[in-house]
Short mmCIF file of C-alpha atoms in Angstrom, two decimals:
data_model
loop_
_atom_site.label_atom_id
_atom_site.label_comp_id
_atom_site.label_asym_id
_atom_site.label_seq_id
_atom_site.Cartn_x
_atom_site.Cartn_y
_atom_site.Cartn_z
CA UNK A 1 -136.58 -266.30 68.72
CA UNK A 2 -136.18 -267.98 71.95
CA UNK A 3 -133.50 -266.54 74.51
CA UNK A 4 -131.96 -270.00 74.61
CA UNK A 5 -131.09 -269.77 70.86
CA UNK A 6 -129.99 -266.53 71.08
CA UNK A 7 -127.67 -267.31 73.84
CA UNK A 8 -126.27 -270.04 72.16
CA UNK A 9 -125.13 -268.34 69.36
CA UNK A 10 -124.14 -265.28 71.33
CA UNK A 11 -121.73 -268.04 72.82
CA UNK A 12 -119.52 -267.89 69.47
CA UNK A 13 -116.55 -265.82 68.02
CA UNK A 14 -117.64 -263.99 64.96
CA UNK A 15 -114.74 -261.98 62.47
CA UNK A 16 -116.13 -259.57 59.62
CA UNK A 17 -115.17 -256.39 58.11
CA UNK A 18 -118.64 -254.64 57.99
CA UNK A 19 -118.01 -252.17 61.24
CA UNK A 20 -114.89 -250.88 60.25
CA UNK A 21 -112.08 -252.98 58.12
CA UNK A 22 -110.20 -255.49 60.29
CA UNK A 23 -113.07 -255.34 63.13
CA UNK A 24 -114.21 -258.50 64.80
CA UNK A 25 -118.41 -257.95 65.78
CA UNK A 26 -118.93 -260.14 68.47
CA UNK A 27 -122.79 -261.29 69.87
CA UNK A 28 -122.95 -260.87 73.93
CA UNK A 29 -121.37 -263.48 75.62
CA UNK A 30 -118.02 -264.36 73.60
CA UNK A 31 -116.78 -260.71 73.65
CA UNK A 32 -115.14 -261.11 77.28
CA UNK A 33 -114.03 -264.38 76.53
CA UNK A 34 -110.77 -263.52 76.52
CA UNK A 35 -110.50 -261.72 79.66
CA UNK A 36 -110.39 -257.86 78.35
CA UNK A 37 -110.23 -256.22 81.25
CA UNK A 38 -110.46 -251.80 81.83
CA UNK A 39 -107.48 -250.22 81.22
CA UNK A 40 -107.93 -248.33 85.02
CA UNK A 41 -108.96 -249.37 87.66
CA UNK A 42 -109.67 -246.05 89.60
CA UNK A 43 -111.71 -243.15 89.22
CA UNK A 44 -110.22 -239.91 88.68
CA UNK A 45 -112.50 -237.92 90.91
CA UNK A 46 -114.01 -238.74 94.27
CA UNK A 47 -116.71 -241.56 93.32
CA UNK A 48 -120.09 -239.80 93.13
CA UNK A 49 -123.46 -240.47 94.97
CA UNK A 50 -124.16 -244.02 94.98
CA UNK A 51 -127.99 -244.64 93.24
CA UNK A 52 -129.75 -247.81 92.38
CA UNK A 53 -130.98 -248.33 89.08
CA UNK A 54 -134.83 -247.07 88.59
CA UNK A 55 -134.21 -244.66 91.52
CA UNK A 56 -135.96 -241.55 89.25
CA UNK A 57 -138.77 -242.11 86.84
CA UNK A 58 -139.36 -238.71 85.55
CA UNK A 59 -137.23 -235.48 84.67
CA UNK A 60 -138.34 -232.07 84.99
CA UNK A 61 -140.84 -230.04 82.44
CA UNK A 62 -139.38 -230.77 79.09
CA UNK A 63 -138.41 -228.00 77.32
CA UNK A 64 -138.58 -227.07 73.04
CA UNK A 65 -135.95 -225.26 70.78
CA UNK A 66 -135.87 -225.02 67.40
CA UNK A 67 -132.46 -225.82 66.12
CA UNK A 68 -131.23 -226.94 62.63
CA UNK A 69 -134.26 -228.57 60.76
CA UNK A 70 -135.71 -229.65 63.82
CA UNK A 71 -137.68 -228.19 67.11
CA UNK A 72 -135.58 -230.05 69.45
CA UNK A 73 -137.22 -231.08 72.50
CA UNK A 74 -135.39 -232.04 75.67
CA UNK A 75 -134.55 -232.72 79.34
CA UNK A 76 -132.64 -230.18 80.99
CA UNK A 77 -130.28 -230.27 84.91
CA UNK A 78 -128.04 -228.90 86.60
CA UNK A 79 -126.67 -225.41 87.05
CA UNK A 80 -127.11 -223.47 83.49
CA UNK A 81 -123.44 -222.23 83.94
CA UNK A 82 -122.23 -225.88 84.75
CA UNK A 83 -119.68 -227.24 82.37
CA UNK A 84 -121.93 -228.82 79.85
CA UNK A 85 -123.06 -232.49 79.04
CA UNK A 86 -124.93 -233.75 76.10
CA UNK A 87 -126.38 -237.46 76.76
CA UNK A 88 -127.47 -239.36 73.66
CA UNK A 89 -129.35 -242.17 73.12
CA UNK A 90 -130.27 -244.64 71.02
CA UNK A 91 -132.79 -247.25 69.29
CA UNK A 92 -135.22 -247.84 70.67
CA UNK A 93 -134.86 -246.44 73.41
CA UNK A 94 -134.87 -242.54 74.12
CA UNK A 95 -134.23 -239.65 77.08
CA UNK A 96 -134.90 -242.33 79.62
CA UNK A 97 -131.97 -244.14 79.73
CA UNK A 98 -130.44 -241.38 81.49
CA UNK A 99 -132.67 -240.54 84.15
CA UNK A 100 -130.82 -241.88 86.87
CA UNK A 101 -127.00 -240.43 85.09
CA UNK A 102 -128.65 -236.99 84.45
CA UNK A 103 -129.31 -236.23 88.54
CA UNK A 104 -126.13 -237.64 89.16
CA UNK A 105 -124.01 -235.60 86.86
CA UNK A 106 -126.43 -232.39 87.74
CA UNK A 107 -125.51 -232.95 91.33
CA UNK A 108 -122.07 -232.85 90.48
CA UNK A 109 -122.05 -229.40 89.27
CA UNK A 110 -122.79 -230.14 85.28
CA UNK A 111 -125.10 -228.48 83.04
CA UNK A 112 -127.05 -231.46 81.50
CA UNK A 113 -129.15 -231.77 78.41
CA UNK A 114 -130.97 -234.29 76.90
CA UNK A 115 -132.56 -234.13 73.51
CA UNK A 116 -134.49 -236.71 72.10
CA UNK A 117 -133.38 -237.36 68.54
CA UNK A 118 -134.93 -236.96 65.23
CA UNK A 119 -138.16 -239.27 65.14
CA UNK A 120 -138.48 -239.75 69.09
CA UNK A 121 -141.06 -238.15 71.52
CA UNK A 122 -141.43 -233.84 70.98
CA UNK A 123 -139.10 -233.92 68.34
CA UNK A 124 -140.41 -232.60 64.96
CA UNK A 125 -139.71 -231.57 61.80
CA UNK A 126 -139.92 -227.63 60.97
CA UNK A 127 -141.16 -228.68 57.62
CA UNK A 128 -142.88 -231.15 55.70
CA UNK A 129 -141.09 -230.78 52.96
CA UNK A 130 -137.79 -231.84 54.86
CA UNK A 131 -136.29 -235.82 53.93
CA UNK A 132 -137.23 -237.77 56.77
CA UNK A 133 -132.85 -238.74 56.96
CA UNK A 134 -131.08 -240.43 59.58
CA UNK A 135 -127.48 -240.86 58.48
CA UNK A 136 -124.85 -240.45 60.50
CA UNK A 137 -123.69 -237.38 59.26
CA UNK A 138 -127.52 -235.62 59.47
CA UNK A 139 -127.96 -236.58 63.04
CA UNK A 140 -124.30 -235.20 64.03
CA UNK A 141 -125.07 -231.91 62.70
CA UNK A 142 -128.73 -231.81 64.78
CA UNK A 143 -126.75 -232.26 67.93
CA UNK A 144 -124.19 -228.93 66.75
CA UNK A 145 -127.69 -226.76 65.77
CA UNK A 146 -129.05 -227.53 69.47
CA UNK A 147 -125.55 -226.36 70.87
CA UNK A 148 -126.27 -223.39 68.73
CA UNK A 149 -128.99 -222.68 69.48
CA UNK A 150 -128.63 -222.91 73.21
CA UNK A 151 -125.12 -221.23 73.21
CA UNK A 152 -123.25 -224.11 73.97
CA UNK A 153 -119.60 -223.98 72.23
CA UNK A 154 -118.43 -227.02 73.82
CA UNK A 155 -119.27 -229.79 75.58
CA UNK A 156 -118.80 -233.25 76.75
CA UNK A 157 -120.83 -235.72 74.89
CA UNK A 158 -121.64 -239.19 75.97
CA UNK A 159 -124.10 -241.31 74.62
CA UNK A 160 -124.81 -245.26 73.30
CA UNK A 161 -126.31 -247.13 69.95
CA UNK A 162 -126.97 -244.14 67.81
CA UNK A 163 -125.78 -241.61 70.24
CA UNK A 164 -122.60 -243.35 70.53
CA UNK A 165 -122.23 -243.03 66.58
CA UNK A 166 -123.35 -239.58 67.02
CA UNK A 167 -120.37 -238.73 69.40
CA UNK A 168 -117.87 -240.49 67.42
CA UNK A 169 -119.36 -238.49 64.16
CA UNK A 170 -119.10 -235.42 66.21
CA UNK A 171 -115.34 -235.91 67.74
CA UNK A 172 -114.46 -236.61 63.68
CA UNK A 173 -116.32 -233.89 62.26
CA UNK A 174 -116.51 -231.29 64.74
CA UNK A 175 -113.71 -231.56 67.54
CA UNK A 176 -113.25 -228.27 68.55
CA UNK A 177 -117.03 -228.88 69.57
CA UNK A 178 -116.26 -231.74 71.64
CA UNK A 179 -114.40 -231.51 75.25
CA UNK A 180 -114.32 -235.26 75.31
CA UNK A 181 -116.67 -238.36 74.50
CA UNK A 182 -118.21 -241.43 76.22
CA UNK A 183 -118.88 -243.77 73.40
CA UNK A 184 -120.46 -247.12 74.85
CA UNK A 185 -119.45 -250.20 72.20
CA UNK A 186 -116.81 -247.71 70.85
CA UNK A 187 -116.37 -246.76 67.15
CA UNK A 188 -119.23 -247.02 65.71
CA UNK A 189 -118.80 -244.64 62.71
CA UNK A 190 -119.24 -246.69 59.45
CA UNK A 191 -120.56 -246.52 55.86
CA UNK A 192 -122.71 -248.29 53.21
CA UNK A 193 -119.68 -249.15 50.87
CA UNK A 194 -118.03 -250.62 54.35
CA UNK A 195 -121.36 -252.47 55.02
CA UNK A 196 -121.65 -254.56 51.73
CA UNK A 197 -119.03 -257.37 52.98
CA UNK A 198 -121.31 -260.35 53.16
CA UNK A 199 -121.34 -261.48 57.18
CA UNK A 200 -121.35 -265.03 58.29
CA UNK A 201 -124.71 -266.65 59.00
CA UNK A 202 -124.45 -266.35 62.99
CA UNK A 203 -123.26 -262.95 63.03
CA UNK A 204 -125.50 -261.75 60.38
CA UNK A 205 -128.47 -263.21 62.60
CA UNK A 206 -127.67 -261.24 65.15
CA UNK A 207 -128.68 -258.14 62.69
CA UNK A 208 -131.84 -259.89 62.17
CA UNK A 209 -133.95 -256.78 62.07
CA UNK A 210 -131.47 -254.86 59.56
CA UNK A 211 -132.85 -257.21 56.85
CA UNK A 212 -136.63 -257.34 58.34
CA UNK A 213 -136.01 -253.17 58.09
CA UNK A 214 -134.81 -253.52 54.37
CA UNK A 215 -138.26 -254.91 53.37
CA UNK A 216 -141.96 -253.35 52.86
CA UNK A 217 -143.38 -255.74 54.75
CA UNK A 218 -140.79 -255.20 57.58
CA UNK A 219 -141.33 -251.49 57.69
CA UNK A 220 -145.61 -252.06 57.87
CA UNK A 221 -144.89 -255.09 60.28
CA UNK A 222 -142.65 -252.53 62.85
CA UNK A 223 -145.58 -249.83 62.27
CA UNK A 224 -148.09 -252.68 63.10
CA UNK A 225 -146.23 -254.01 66.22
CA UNK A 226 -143.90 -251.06 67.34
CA UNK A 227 -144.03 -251.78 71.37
CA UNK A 228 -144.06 -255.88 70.94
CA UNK A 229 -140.83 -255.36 68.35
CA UNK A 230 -138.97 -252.89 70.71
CA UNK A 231 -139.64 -254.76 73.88
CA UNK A 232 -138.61 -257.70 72.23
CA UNK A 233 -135.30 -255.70 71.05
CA UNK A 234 -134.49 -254.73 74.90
CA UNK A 235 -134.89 -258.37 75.83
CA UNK A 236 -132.21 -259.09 72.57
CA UNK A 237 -129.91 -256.63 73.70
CA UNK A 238 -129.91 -257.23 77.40
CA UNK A 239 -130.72 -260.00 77.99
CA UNK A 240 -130.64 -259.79 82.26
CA UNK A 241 -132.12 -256.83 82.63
CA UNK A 242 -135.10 -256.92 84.43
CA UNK A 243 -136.68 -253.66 83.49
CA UNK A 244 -140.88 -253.38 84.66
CA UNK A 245 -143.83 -252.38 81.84
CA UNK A 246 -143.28 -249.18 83.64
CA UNK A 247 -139.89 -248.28 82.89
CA UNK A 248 -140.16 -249.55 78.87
CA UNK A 249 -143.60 -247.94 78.92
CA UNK A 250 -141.91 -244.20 79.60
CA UNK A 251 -139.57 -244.89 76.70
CA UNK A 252 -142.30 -246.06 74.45
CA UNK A 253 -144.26 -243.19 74.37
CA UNK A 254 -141.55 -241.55 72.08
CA UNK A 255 -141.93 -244.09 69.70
CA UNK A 256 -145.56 -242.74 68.99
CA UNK A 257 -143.67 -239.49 66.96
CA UNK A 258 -145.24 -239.62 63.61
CA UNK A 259 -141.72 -239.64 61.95
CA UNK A 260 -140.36 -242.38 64.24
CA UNK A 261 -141.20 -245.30 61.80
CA UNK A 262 -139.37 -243.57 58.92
CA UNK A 263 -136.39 -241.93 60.73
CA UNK A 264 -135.95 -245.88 61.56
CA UNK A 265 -136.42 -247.10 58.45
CA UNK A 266 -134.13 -245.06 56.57
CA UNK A 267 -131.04 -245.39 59.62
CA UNK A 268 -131.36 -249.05 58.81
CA UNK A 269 -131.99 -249.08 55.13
CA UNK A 270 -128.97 -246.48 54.32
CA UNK A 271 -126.36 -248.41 56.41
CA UNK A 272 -126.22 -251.06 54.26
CA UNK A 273 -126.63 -249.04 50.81
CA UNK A 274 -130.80 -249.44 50.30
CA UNK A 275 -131.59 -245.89 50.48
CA UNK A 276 -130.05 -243.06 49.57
CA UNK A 277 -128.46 -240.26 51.53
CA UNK A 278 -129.17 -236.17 50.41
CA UNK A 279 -125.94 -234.79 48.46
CA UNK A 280 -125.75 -231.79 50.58
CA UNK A 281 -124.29 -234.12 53.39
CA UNK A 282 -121.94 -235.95 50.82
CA UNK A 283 -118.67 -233.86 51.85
CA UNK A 284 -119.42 -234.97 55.42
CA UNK A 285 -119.90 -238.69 54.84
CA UNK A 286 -117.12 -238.86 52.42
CA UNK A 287 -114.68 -238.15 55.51
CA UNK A 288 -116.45 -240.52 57.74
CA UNK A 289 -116.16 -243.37 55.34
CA UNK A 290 -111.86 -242.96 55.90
CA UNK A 291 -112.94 -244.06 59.30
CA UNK A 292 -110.92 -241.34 61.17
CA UNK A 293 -109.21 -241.50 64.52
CA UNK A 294 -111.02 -239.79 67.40
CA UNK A 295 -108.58 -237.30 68.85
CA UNK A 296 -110.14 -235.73 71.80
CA UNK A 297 -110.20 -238.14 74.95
CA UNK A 298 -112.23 -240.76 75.28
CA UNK A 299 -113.44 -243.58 77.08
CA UNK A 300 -115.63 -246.06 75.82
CA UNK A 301 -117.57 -249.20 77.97
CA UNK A 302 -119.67 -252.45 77.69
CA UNK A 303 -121.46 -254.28 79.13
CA UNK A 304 -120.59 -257.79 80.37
CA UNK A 305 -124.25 -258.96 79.44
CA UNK A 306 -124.80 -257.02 76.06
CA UNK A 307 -126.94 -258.79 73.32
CA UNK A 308 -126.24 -256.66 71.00
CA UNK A 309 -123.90 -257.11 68.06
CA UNK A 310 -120.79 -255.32 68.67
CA UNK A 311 -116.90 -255.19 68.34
CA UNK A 312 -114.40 -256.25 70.94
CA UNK A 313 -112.54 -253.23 72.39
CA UNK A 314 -109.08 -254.65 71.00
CA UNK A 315 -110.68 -254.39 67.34
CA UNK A 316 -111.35 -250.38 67.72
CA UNK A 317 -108.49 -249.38 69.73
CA UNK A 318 -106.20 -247.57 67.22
CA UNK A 319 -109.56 -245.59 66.24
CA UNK A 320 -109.09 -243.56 69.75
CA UNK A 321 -106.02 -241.57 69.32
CA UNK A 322 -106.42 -239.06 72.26
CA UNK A 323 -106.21 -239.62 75.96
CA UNK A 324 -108.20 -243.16 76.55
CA UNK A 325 -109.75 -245.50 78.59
CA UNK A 326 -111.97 -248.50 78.27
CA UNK A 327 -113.92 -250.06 80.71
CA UNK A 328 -116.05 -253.40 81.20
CA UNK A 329 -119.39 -252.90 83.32
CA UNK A 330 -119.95 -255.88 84.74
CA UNK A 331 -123.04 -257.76 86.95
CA UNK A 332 -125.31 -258.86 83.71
CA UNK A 333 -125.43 -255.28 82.06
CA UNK A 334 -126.67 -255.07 78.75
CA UNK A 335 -126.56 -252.75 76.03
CA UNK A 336 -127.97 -250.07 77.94
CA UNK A 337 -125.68 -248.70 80.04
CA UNK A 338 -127.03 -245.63 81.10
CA UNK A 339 -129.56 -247.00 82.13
CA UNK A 340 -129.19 -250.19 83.96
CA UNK A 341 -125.62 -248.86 85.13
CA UNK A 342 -126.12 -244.85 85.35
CA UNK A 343 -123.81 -244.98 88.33
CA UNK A 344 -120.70 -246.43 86.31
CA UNK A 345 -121.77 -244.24 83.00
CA UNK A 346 -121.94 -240.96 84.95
CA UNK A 347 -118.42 -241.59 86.42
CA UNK A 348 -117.52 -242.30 82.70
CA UNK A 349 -118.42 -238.78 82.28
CA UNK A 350 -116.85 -237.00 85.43
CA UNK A 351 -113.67 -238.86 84.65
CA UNK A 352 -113.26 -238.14 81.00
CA UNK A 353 -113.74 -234.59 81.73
CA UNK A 354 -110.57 -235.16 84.01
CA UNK A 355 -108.28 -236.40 81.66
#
């Protein structure tokens, strides 16, 4: 797929019901088309240090827990006593994206941690024997069995892509574990009975790989060509960000996890209703698929430049019941936020906490 095409049909309006019912999914260009703007303007702390993008390429020793079903490993920063941050990411990308926002919110007196998820870099399985799952529900309660396990009752979590759903599926399912959340693209909490409303052919080529994904051939040919595909996806999904082989080559190495290709798989797969969940998580998914408000506060961005599929902030409003704001990143940034933004994201995070 050329960029061209894909920018032309990012260029149009697309209305569906598969996010959530009533949401509009938009491709990058047309979300902003009608002049959304952030609901503030202003910060609600003193602005913090300014940093350009790519300013830190490494974090300190990573460290391992086990926690839940997994051994957990992760970045760590900031003062252990430091109110405390969870940063999530997403596919495919992993603990990268935030190593510019980490330092920042670390110098600001946080206690950050930064765990890569379930089938990315020192992340493993305690057992064999253990479904290789990545619904929503599963990778919430991985994120509560790290607290655990490091003692963490609450905290402010902030993430994008899957660790965006993750923070929605934790402010849901576990608020009193949640301070507040940084969601980037918003709600992002679905279901595979809400996914099985056909999409119209522009939209639904924006999901592309969804399908590929749903297919033997698609799982062998991301196995076969895992850096070329997930390259390719950060070109997709931001399309003017002009990352180096250096900075996609740190993230890469977490794709090498020998459970990445099936964590990936199934995420995919059980979205839209092709594989199956485990029952023990059925109580949990049953009250995600009511598509509950998120009551603690909140502020969820985008990117002005994000090729990604996603919904226009107007569509997931009423989904944000607490204290709220939303804000646009603008200057060409894509999906990843943290990343090519860290700056804007890490005020996200100081100013939520402010609320």
């Amino acid at each position: 797929m050329k960029h061209s095409e894909s920018n032309g049909i990012s260029r149009r309006r697309f209305a569906l019901a598969g996010l959530t019912a009533g949401t509009a999914l938009l491709a990058p260009a047309a979300l902003f088309s009608e002049g959304i703007q952030p609901l503030s303007g202003k910060s609600f702390m003193a602005d913090l240090p300014k940093i350009e993008p790519g300013t830190n390429t490494s974090f300190g020793s990573l460290k391992q827990i086990d926690a839940g079903l997994l051994n957990i490993g992760y970045a760590e920063a900031g003062p252990a006593d430091g109110p405390a941050v969870i940063l999530l990411h997403g596919w495919p990308y992993d603990i990268y994206s935030f190593v510019d926002a980490a330092p920042l919110l670390a110098s600001a007196g946080y206690h950050v941690v930064i765990p890569y998820l379930r089938g990315y870099g020192t992340t493993t399985f305690l057992s064999s024997a253990t479904m290789r799952n990545a619904q929503q529900s599963a990778v919430g309660l991985d994120i509560i069995a790290l607290m655990d396990a490091l003692k963490i009752q609450k905290a402010i979590v902030a993430g994008f892509d899957w660790g965006a759903r993750t923070a929605d599926v934790m402010a849901v399912l576990w608020p009193e574990r949640c301070k507040a959340i940084v969601s980037v693209s918003g709600y992002l909490i679905s279901s595979p009975a809400g996914n099985q409303t056909p999409w119209p052919p522009q939209a639904a080529f924006a999901f592309w790989y969804q399908y590929y994904f749903s297919t033997e051939v698609g799982k062998a040919g991301y196995a076969k060509y895992l850096d070329e595909f997930n390259k390719f996806i950060w070109h997709q999904a931001s399309p003017k960000w002009t990352f180096d082989d250096a900075t996609y080559n740190r993230t890469a190495a977490s794709f090498k996890n020998p459970d990445h290709v099936d964590i990936v798989m199934h995420d995919y797969r059980w979205r839209l209703g092709l594989a199956d969940g485990e029952r023990k998580y059925d109580g949990l998914e049953k009250r995600l698929a009511a598509l509950p408000a998120v009551t603690v506060p909140a502020i969820t961005m985008e990117g002005d430049s994000n090729g990604a599929i996603h919904a226009p902030s107007t569509a997931y409003r009423n989904k944000f019941s607490g204290k709220y704001d939303y804000r646009l990143i603008t200057g060409g940034v894509g999906h990843n936020i943290p990343q090519e933004a860290p700056q804007a994201f890490a005020q996200a995070v100081v100013d939520v906490d402010h609320f």
